mmCIF file of C-alpha atoms and ligand atoms in Angstrom:
data_model
loop_
_atom_site.group_PDB
_atom_site.id
_atom_site.type_symbol
_atom_site.label_atom_id
_atom_site.label_comp_id
_atom_site.label_asym_id
_atom_site.label_seq_id
_atom_site.Cartn_x
_atom_site.Cartn_y
_atom_site.Cartn_z
ATOM 1 C CA MET D 1 -0.023 -0.066 0.055
ATOM 2 C CA GLY D 2 2.971 2.315 0.557
ATOM 3 C CA ILE D 3 4.072 1.944 -2.949
ATOM 4 C CA HIS D 4 0.505 1.943 -4.300
ATOM 5 C CA SER D 5 -0.112 5.305 -2.479
ATOM 6 C CA LYS D 6 3.205 6.691 -3.798
ATOM 7 C CA ILE D 7 2.321 5.648 -7.361
ATOM 8 C CA ARG D 8 -0.868 7.739 -7.249
ATOM 9 C CA LYS D 9 1.091 10.745 -5.914
ATOM 10 C CA LEU D 10 3.807 10.455 -8.521
ATOM 11 C CA PHE D 11 1.323 10.173 -11.511
ATOM 12 C CA ALA D 12 -0.661 13.105 -10.278
ATOM 13 C CA ASP D 13 2.517 15.235 -9.619
ATOM 14 C CA TYR D 14 3.829 14.379 -13.050
ATOM 15 C CA LEU D 15 0.671 15.311 -14.852
ATOM 16 C CA ARG D 16 0.201 18.425 -12.874
ATOM 17 C CA SER D 17 3.739 19.590 -13.728
ATOM 18 C CA LYS D 18 2.713 19.145 -17.417
ATOM 19 C CA GLY D 19 -0.325 21.415 -16.984
ATOM 20 C CA PHE D 20 -3.074 18.784 -16.490
ATOM 21 C CA ILE D 21 -5.940 19.443 -14.221
ATOM 22 C CA GLU D 22 -7.485 16.651 -11.990
ATOM 23 C CA LEU D 23 -11.242 16.028 -12.198
ATOM 24 C CA PRO D 24 -13.047 14.418 -9.444
ATOM 25 C CA PRO D 25 -14.333 10.963 -10.536
ATOM 26 C CA VAL D 26 -17.916 10.413 -11.774
ATOM 27 C CA ILE D 27 -19.318 7.275 -10.049
ATOM 28 C CA LEU D 28 -22.952 7.290 -11.498
ATOM 29 C CA SER D 29 -24.299 8.394 -14.878
ATOM 30 C CA PRO D 30 -26.935 7.619 -17.477
ATOM 31 C CA ILE D 31 -24.063 6.971 -19.896
ATOM 32 C CA THR D 32 -20.891 4.837 -19.588
ATOM 33 C CA ASP D 33 -18.403 2.810 -21.589
ATOM 34 C CA PRO D 34 -20.282 -0.049 -23.380
ATOM 35 C CA LEU D 35 -16.917 -1.981 -23.562
ATOM 36 C CA ASN D 36 -16.076 -4.559 -26.132
ATOM 37 C CA HIS D 37 -16.243 -7.596 -23.972
ATOM 38 C CA PRO D 38 -19.180 -9.060 -21.774
ATOM 39 C CA THR D 39 -19.763 -7.619 -18.316
ATOM 40 C CA ALA D 40 -22.879 -7.791 -16.240
ATOM 41 C CA ALA D 41 -24.824 -4.570 -15.973
ATOM 42 C CA ALA D 42 -24.265 -2.529 -12.758
ATOM 43 C CA GLN D 43 -27.133 -0.141 -12.306
ATOM 44 C CA VAL D 44 -28.993 1.804 -9.599
ATOM 45 C CA LYS D 45 -32.211 3.483 -9.656
ATOM 46 C CA CYS D 46 -32.136 7.202 -8.460
ATOM 47 C CA TYR D 47 -35.352 9.324 -8.396
ATOM 48 C CA GLY D 48 -36.997 6.764 -10.825
ATOM 49 C CA LYS D 49 -34.148 7.156 -13.360
ATOM 50 C CA THR D 50 -31.634 4.431 -14.257
ATOM 51 C CA TYR D 51 -27.921 5.281 -13.575
ATOM 52 C CA GLN D 52 -24.947 3.152 -14.565
ATOM 53 C CA LEU D 53 -21.955 2.595 -12.415
ATOM 54 C CA MET D 54 -18.887 3.723 -14.435
ATOM 55 C CA GLN D 55 -17.203 1.126 -16.595
ATOM 56 C CA SER D 56 -15.001 3.935 -17.714
ATOM 57 C CA MET D 57 -15.305 7.786 -17.947
ATOM 58 C CA ILE D 58 -14.555 7.857 -21.731
ATOM 59 C CA PHE D 59 -17.652 10.004 -22.643
ATOM 60 C CA HIS D 60 -17.155 12.267 -19.702
ATOM 61 C CA LYS D 61 -13.595 12.825 -20.787
ATOM 62 C CA GLN D 62 -14.732 13.808 -24.205
ATOM 63 C CA ILE D 63 -17.293 16.196 -22.827
ATOM 64 C CA ALA D 64 -14.708 17.669 -20.442
ATOM 65 C CA MET D 65 -12.659 18.598 -23.462
ATOM 66 C CA LEU D 66 -15.332 21.284 -24.152
ATOM 67 C CA TYR D 67 -13.998 23.140 -21.056
ATOM 68 C CA LEU D 68 -10.442 21.987 -20.333
ATOM 69 C CA ASP D 69 -7.665 20.952 -22.642
ATOM 70 C CA LYS D 70 -5.606 18.550 -20.406
ATOM 71 C CA ILE D 71 -7.290 16.427 -17.713
ATOM 72 C CA PHE D 72 -6.744 13.371 -15.643
ATOM 73 C CA VAL D 73 -8.976 11.479 -13.243
ATOM 74 C CA PHE D 74 -8.357 8.651 -10.823
ATOM 75 C CA SER D 75 -11.582 6.937 -11.971
ATOM 76 C CA PRO D 76 -13.060 3.993 -10.056
ATOM 77 C CA ASN D 77 -14.483 1.525 -12.467
ATOM 78 C CA ILE D 78 -17.047 -1.217 -11.789
ATOM 79 C CA ARG D 79 -16.764 -4.019 -14.368
ATOM 80 C CA ILE D 80 -18.549 -7.206 -13.353
ATOM 81 C CA GLU D 81 -16.193 -9.441 -15.310
ATOM 82 C CA PRO D 82 -16.907 -13.090 -15.777
ATOM 83 C CA SER D 83 -15.853 -15.016 -12.664
ATOM 84 C CA ARG D 84 -13.422 -17.264 -14.690
ATOM 85 C CA LEU D 85 -11.140 -14.284 -14.878
ATOM 86 C CA ARG D 86 -10.462 -14.296 -11.093
ATOM 87 C CA ARG D 87 -7.268 -16.376 -11.588
ATOM 88 C CA THR D 88 -5.621 -14.215 -14.238
ATOM 89 C CA GLY D 89 -3.791 -12.147 -11.646
ATOM 90 C CA ARG D 90 -4.837 -9.064 -13.586
ATOM 91 C CA HIS D 91 -8.698 -8.782 -13.140
ATOM 92 C CA LEU D 92 -10.688 -7.096 -10.305
ATOM 93 C CA PHE D 93 -14.320 -6.116 -10.629
ATOM 94 C CA GLU D 94 -13.584 -2.820 -8.979
ATOM 95 C CA PHE D 95 -10.415 -1.004 -9.901
ATOM 96 C CA THR D 96 -9.071 2.462 -10.705
ATOM 97 C CA GLN D 97 -8.005 3.789 -13.950
ATOM 98 C CA LEU D 98 -5.782 6.762 -14.375
ATOM 99 C CA ASP D 99 -7.782 8.289 -17.125
ATOM 100 C CA VAL D 100 -5.998 11.001 -19.267
ATOM 101 C CA GLU D 101 -7.342 13.009 -22.085
ATOM 102 C CA VAL D 102 -5.788 15.895 -24.233
ATOM 103 C CA ARG D 103 -7.660 18.129 -26.589
ATOM 104 C CA ASN D 104 -6.466 18.369 -30.198
ATOM 105 C CA ALA D 105 -3.817 15.748 -29.448
ATOM 106 C CA ASP D 106 -2.984 12.795 -31.797
ATOM 107 C CA ARG D 107 -1.854 9.224 -30.892
ATOM 108 C CA GLU D 108 1.921 10.081 -31.270
ATOM 109 C CA GLU D 109 1.655 12.847 -28.651
ATOM 110 C CA VAL D 110 -0.172 10.725 -26.183
ATOM 111 C CA MET D 111 2.201 7.751 -26.617
ATOM 112 C CA LYS D 112 5.116 10.028 -25.933
ATOM 113 C CA LEU D 113 3.411 11.400 -22.794
ATOM 114 C CA CYS D 114 2.808 7.776 -21.604
ATOM 115 C CA GLU D 115 6.386 6.837 -22.076
ATOM 116 C CA GLU D 116 7.737 9.864 -20.328
ATOM 117 C CA MET D 117 5.135 9.584 -17.461
ATOM 118 C CA ILE D 118 5.938 5.856 -16.840
ATOM 119 C CA VAL D 119 9.741 6.280 -16.949
ATOM 120 C CA ASN D 120 9.575 9.211 -14.667
ATOM 121 C CA VAL D 121 7.422 7.299 -12.086
ATOM 122 C CA ILE D 122 9.596 4.265 -12.258
ATOM 123 C CA LYS D 123 12.779 6.385 -11.704
ATOM 124 C CA SER D 124 11.252 8.179 -8.738
ATOM 125 C CA ILE D 125 10.032 4.826 -7.028
ATOM 126 C CA LYS D 126 13.548 3.339 -7.444
ATOM 127 C CA ARG D 127 15.048 6.417 -6.039
ATOM 128 C CA GLU D 128 12.667 7.021 -3.107
ATOM 129 C CA ASP D 129 11.360 3.509 -2.319
ATOM 130 C CA GLY D 130 14.467 1.267 -2.886
ATOM 131 C CA ASP D 131 14.100 -0.168 0.514
ATOM 132 C CA LYS D 132 10.515 -1.310 -0.175
ATOM 133 C CA LEU D 133 11.551 -2.882 -3.561
ATOM 134 C CA GLU D 134 14.350 -4.673 -1.809
ATOM 135 C CA PHE D 135 11.887 -6.067 0.781
ATOM 136 C CA LEU D 136 9.780 -7.301 -2.105
ATOM 137 C CA LYS D 137 12.900 -8.625 -3.890
ATOM 138 C CA ARG D 138 11.858 -6.705 -6.905
ATOM 139 C CA ARG D 139 14.559 -5.818 -9.620
ATOM 140 C CA LEU D 140 13.011 -3.038 -11.605
ATOM 141 C CA ILE D 141 14.614 -2.038 -14.873
ATOM 142 C CA ILE D 142 14.076 1.528 -16.105
ATOM 143 C CA PRO D 143 12.655 1.317 -19.641
ATOM 144 C CA ASP D 144 14.323 3.210 -22.464
ATOM 145 C CA PRO D 145 11.903 5.230 -24.675
ATOM 146 C CA PRO D 146 10.737 5.054 -27.355
ATOM 147 C CA PHE D 147 9.263 1.736 -26.555
ATOM 148 C CA LYS D 148 9.070 -0.948 -29.318
ATOM 149 C CA ARG D 149 5.928 -1.082 -31.478
ATOM 150 C CA ILE D 150 4.147 -3.967 -33.149
ATOM 151 C CA THR D 151 0.936 -3.832 -35.059
ATOM 152 C CA TYR D 152 -2.042 -5.839 -33.852
ATOM 153 C CA LYS D 153 -2.091 -7.678 -37.275
ATOM 154 C CA GLU D 154 1.573 -8.826 -36.796
ATOM 155 C CA VAL D 155 1.134 -10.063 -33.240
ATOM 156 C CA TYR D 156 -2.109 -11.887 -34.023
ATOM 157 C CA LYS D 157 -0.516 -13.626 -36.988
ATOM 158 C CA LYS D 158 2.496 -14.625 -34.902
ATOM 159 C CA TYR D 159 0.813 -15.659 -31.633
ATOM 160 C CA GLY D 160 -2.932 -16.086 -32.250
ATOM 161 C CA LYS D 161 -5.808 -15.092 -29.836
ATOM 162 C CA LYS D 162 -3.710 -15.142 -26.682
ATOM 163 C CA PHE D 163 -1.090 -12.819 -27.961
ATOM 164 C CA GLU D 164 -1.256 -10.256 -25.115
ATOM 165 C CA ILE D 165 0.200 -12.652 -22.523
ATOM 166 C CA ILE D 166 2.634 -14.271 -24.998
ATOM 167 C CA VAL D 167 4.039 -10.832 -26.092
ATOM 168 C CA SER D 168 4.167 -9.837 -22.367
ATOM 169 C CA LYS D 169 6.136 -13.003 -21.369
ATOM 170 C CA LYS D 170 8.688 -12.550 -24.107
ATOM 171 C CA ALA D 171 9.220 -8.940 -23.568
ATOM 172 C CA ASP D 172 12.008 -7.511 -21.353
ATOM 173 C CA ALA D 173 10.663 -4.000 -21.799
ATOM 174 C CA PRO D 174 7.245 -2.342 -22.256
ATOM 175 C CA VAL D 175 5.918 -2.917 -25.864
ATOM 176 C CA TRP D 176 3.253 -0.976 -27.886
ATOM 177 C CA ILE D 177 0.593 -2.869 -29.845
ATOM 178 C CA VAL D 178 -0.796 -0.377 -32.415
ATOM 179 C CA ASP D 179 -3.411 -0.236 -35.148
ATOM 180 C CA ILE D 180 -6.227 -2.396 -33.572
ATOM 181 C CA PRO D 181 -8.897 -3.684 -35.927
ATOM 182 C CA ILE D 182 -12.225 -1.927 -35.772
ATOM 183 C CA ASP D 183 -14.169 -4.895 -34.455
ATOM 184 C CA ALA D 184 -11.808 -5.470 -31.584
ATOM 185 C CA ARG D 185 -12.686 -2.126 -29.970
ATOM 186 C CA GLU D 186 -15.384 0.243 -29.084
ATOM 187 C CA PHE D 187 -17.333 2.620 -31.352
ATOM 188 C CA TYR D 188 -15.623 5.745 -29.864
ATOM 189 C CA ASP D 189 -12.077 4.809 -31.067
ATOM 190 C CA ARG D 190 -11.211 6.762 -34.182
ATOM 191 C CA GLU D 191 -10.922 4.819 -37.448
ATOM 192 C CA ASP D 192 -7.628 5.701 -39.293
ATOM 193 C CA PRO D 193 -8.612 7.674 -42.421
ATOM 194 C CA ASN D 194 -5.397 6.340 -44.042
ATOM 195 C CA ASN D 195 -5.933 2.761 -42.996
ATOM 196 C CA PRO D 196 -9.647 1.963 -43.054
ATOM 197 C CA GLY D 197 -10.764 -0.920 -40.808
ATOM 198 C CA PHE D 198 -8.029 -0.123 -38.305
ATOM 199 C CA LEU D 199 -8.135 2.382 -35.374
ATOM 200 C CA ARG D 200 -5.778 5.192 -34.316
ATOM 201 C CA ASP D 201 -5.396 3.164 -31.140
ATOM 202 C CA MET D 202 -2.681 1.573 -28.942
ATOM 203 C CA ASP D 203 -2.234 -0.739 -26.038
ATOM 204 C CA LEU D 204 0.848 -0.854 -23.836
ATOM 205 C CA ILE D 205 2.071 -4.266 -22.712
ATOM 206 C CA TYR D 206 4.290 -4.736 -19.603
ATOM 207 C CA PRO D 207 7.187 -7.105 -19.840
ATOM 208 C CA GLU D 208 7.782 -10.202 -17.725
ATOM 209 C CA GLY D 209 4.164 -11.587 -18.233
ATOM 210 C CA TYR D 210 2.256 -8.792 -16.398
ATOM 211 C CA GLY D 211 0.067 -8.185 -19.411
ATOM 212 C CA GLU D 212 -1.711 -5.068 -20.598
ATOM 213 C CA ALA D 213 -0.840 -1.717 -18.799
ATOM 214 C CA LEU D 214 -3.081 0.648 -20.717
ATOM 215 C CA SER D 215 -5.286 1.259 -23.722
ATOM 216 C CA GLY D 216 -5.820 4.497 -25.533
ATOM 217 C CA GLY D 217 -5.980 6.377 -28.732
ATOM 218 C CA GLU D 218 -7.601 9.046 -30.686
ATOM 219 C CA ARG D 219 -11.418 9.389 -30.490
ATOM 220 C CA GLU D 220 -14.234 9.735 -32.962
ATOM 221 C CA TYR D 221 -15.569 13.272 -32.441
ATOM 222 C CA ILE D 222 -17.616 14.010 -35.498
ATOM 223 C CA TYR D 223 -21.300 13.389 -34.758
ATOM 224 C CA GLU D 224 -22.169 11.624 -38.041
ATOM 225 C CA ARG D 225 -19.113 9.385 -37.638
ATOM 226 C CA ILE D 226 -20.116 8.506 -34.105
ATOM 227 C CA LEU D 227 -23.591 7.543 -35.216
ATOM 228 C CA TYR D 228 -22.142 5.496 -38.152
ATOM 229 C CA ARG D 229 -19.874 3.584 -35.786
ATOM 230 C CA ILE D 230 -22.602 2.914 -33.254
ATOM 231 C CA ARG D 231 -24.819 1.561 -36.077
ATOM 232 C CA LYS D 232 -21.985 -0.517 -37.398
ATOM 233 C CA LYS D 233 -21.877 -2.341 -34.080
ATOM 234 C CA ASN D 234 -25.679 -2.928 -34.240
ATOM 235 C CA MET D 235 -26.065 -1.102 -30.928
ATOM 236 C CA ASP D 236 -29.127 0.837 -29.920
ATOM 237 C CA ILE D 237 -28.666 4.525 -30.423
ATOM 238 C CA SER D 238 -30.973 5.411 -27.534
ATOM 239 C CA ARG D 239 -28.630 3.932 -25.070
ATOM 240 C CA PHE D 240 -26.241 6.854 -25.699
ATOM 241 C CA LYS D 241 -28.757 9.710 -26.284
ATOM 242 C CA GLU D 242 -27.390 12.001 -23.527
ATOM 243 C CA TYR D 243 -23.863 11.759 -25.098
ATOM 244 C CA LEU D 244 -25.244 12.112 -28.585
ATOM 245 C CA ARG D 245 -27.157 15.222 -27.716
ATOM 246 C CA ILE D 246 -23.863 16.868 -26.662
ATOM 247 C CA ALA D 247 -21.867 15.385 -29.493
ATOM 248 C CA LYS D 248 -24.343 16.852 -32.025
ATOM 249 C CA LYS D 249 -23.339 20.288 -30.867
ATOM 250 C CA GLY D 250 -19.791 19.553 -31.561
ATOM 251 C CA LEU D 251 -16.826 17.804 -29.757
ATOM 252 C CA TYR D 252 -13.128 18.541 -30.016
ATOM 253 C CA PRO D 253 -10.792 16.052 -31.474
ATOM 254 C CA SER D 254 -8.841 14.487 -28.572
ATOM 255 C CA ALA D 255 -6.652 11.566 -27.614
ATOM 256 C CA GLY D 256 -6.001 9.884 -24.294
ATOM 257 C CA PHE D 257 -5.648 6.640 -22.453
ATOM 258 C CA GLY D 258 -6.628 4.700 -19.338
ATOM 259 C CA LEU D 259 -3.939 3.026 -17.180
ATOM 260 C CA GLY D 260 -4.972 0.590 -14.452
ATOM 261 C CA ILE D 261 -3.400 1.636 -11.121
ATOM 262 C CA GLU D 262 -3.677 -1.819 -9.455
ATOM 263 C CA ARG D 263 -2.004 -3.509 -12.564
ATOM 264 C CA PHE D 264 0.756 -0.822 -12.549
ATOM 265 C CA THR D 265 1.273 -1.410 -8.676
ATOM 266 C CA ARG D 266 1.411 -5.186 -9.388
ATOM 267 C CA PHE D 267 4.123 -4.615 -12.051
ATOM 268 C CA ILE D 268 6.197 -2.221 -9.984
ATOM 269 C CA CYS D 269 6.055 -4.547 -7.012
ATOM 270 C CA GLY D 270 6.507 -7.691 -8.971
ATOM 271 C CA LEU D 271 3.444 -9.408 -7.399
ATOM 272 C CA LYS D 272 1.823 -12.622 -8.560
ATOM 273 C CA ARG D 273 -1.740 -11.473 -7.971
ATOM 274 C CA ILE D 274 -3.491 -8.158 -8.510
ATOM 275 C CA GLU D 275 -5.396 -8.651 -5.287
ATOM 276 C CA ASP D 276 -2.237 -8.190 -3.228
ATOM 277 C CA THR D 277 -1.968 -4.554 -4.579
ATOM 278 C CA THR D 278 -4.739 -3.145 -2.350
ATOM 279 C CA LEU D 279 -6.562 -3.628 0.923
ATOM 280 C CA PHE D 280 -10.048 -4.286 -0.201
ATOM 281 C CA PRO D 281 -9.732 -6.132 -3.596
ATOM 282 C CA LYS D 282 -12.773 -7.098 -5.584
ATOM 283 C CA ILE D 283 -12.119 -10.456 -6.915
ATOM 284 C CA PRO D 284 -14.477 -11.706 -9.690
ATOM 285 C CA GLY D 285 -16.946 -14.232 -8.463
ATOM 286 C CA ARG D 286 -16.174 -13.727 -4.720
ATOM 287 C CA LEU D 287 -17.968 -11.951 -1.955
ATOM 288 C CA CYS D 288 -15.516 -9.160 -1.135
ATOM 289 C CA LEU D 289 -15.340 -6.335 1.370
HETATM 290 P P1 LIG L 14 -9.515 -0.706 -21.098
HETATM 291 O O1 LIG L 14 -10.008 0.636 -21.616
HETATM 292 O O2 LIG L 14 -10.667 -1.745 -21.074
HETATM 293 O O3 LIG L 14 -8.342 -1.293 -21.815
HETATM 294 O O4 LIG L 14 -9.161 -0.469 -19.595
HETATM 295 C C1 LIG L 14 -8.094 0.380 -19.309
HETATM 296 C C2 LIG L 14 -6.973 -0.253 -18.377
HETATM 297 O O5 LIG L 14 -7.660 -0.472 -17.113
HETATM 298 C C3 LIG L 14 -6.442 -1.604 -18.789
HETATM 299 O O6 LIG L 14 -5.412 -1.372 -19.629
HETATM 300 C C4 LIG L 14 -6.014 -2.156 -17.433
HETATM 301 O O7 LIG L 14 -4.821 -1.602 -17.011
HETATM 302 C C5 LIG L 14 -7.078 -1.682 -16.599
HETATM 303 N N1 LIG L 14 -8.146 -2.702 -16.362
HETATM 304 C C6 LIG L 14 -9.139 -3.054 -17.234
HETATM 305 N N2 LIG L 14 -9.952 -3.951 -16.790
HETATM 306 C C7 LIG L 14 -9.494 -4.239 -15.569
HETATM 307 C C8 LIG L 14 -9.964 -5.197 -14.519
HETATM 308 N N3 LIG L 14 -10.978 -5.894 -14.687
HETATM 309 N N4 LIG L 14 -9.159 -5.197 -13.406
HETATM 310 C C9 LIG L 14 -8.099 -4.468 -13.162
HETATM 311 N N5 LIG L 14 -7.680 -3.584 -14.138
HETATM 312 C C10 LIG L 14 -8.309 -3.454 -15.315
HETATM 313 MG MG1 LIG L 15 -7.504 -2.490 -23.001
#
């Protein structure tokens, strides 16, 4: 918990030093991330209206861009993942994303920011918390940016469906997976105009088998494009009506990412299980405090 707490401080300090403003998290809203994998709905009724518990603050980040140009949020997410995921060492059903968004930014800019931020935080932890790392017997290597890049197509061809964990086990430094196919992600990820069928998206994969660190990319921001992408997924437009009402008036282009804090803590500490990164872990399928 000492390192976990320090990690939150270091990320926030770094982003503030670059001119970012921290937003308080949204917990309930009529709109949340639909995600691209199955989770059970988490809803509550308030005043006769249905609210979702946040699966991510993606839509709120895009709306926040109307007012602020560089934001971050420590955003608690509830994702009721299938209980078979409890043994991956990477999944909780309540976790916190460090959610970052930059107005008028492109993918390159955001990837560079991620690299600098992660290197900066790892350096500080090594410098300031060497005794704790020693206690955990963790030998942390400071990665050297720019991190290696592979396209989704390449890794899929090489390693098949389970590429995330294979790439991670083979890597000795963080590696980017870029150009994710349109069907593999959500409608709000921007399709590459120069590479139709693929997104201006990226995932960062930790080395040593720790799996995915973050996902991010550029966003669809033109109303007609958003509608087109929702329809292409055969999703019900009315599910997103509060978001679409605002998008119709105009959104800014933006790019950003979400980095799981518990997964980052697990990687830094070299822990086998994600549930050991926090005091009250929510383990899929279990009754948890
Ligand atoms: P996503 O947008 O779904 O890629 O989520 C952003 C980041 O949040 C991921 O890259 C992970 O670091 C983290 N994350 C996603 N789902 C979970 C989960 N069930 N438990 C812990 N961390 C998660
Ligand atoms: Mg992801």
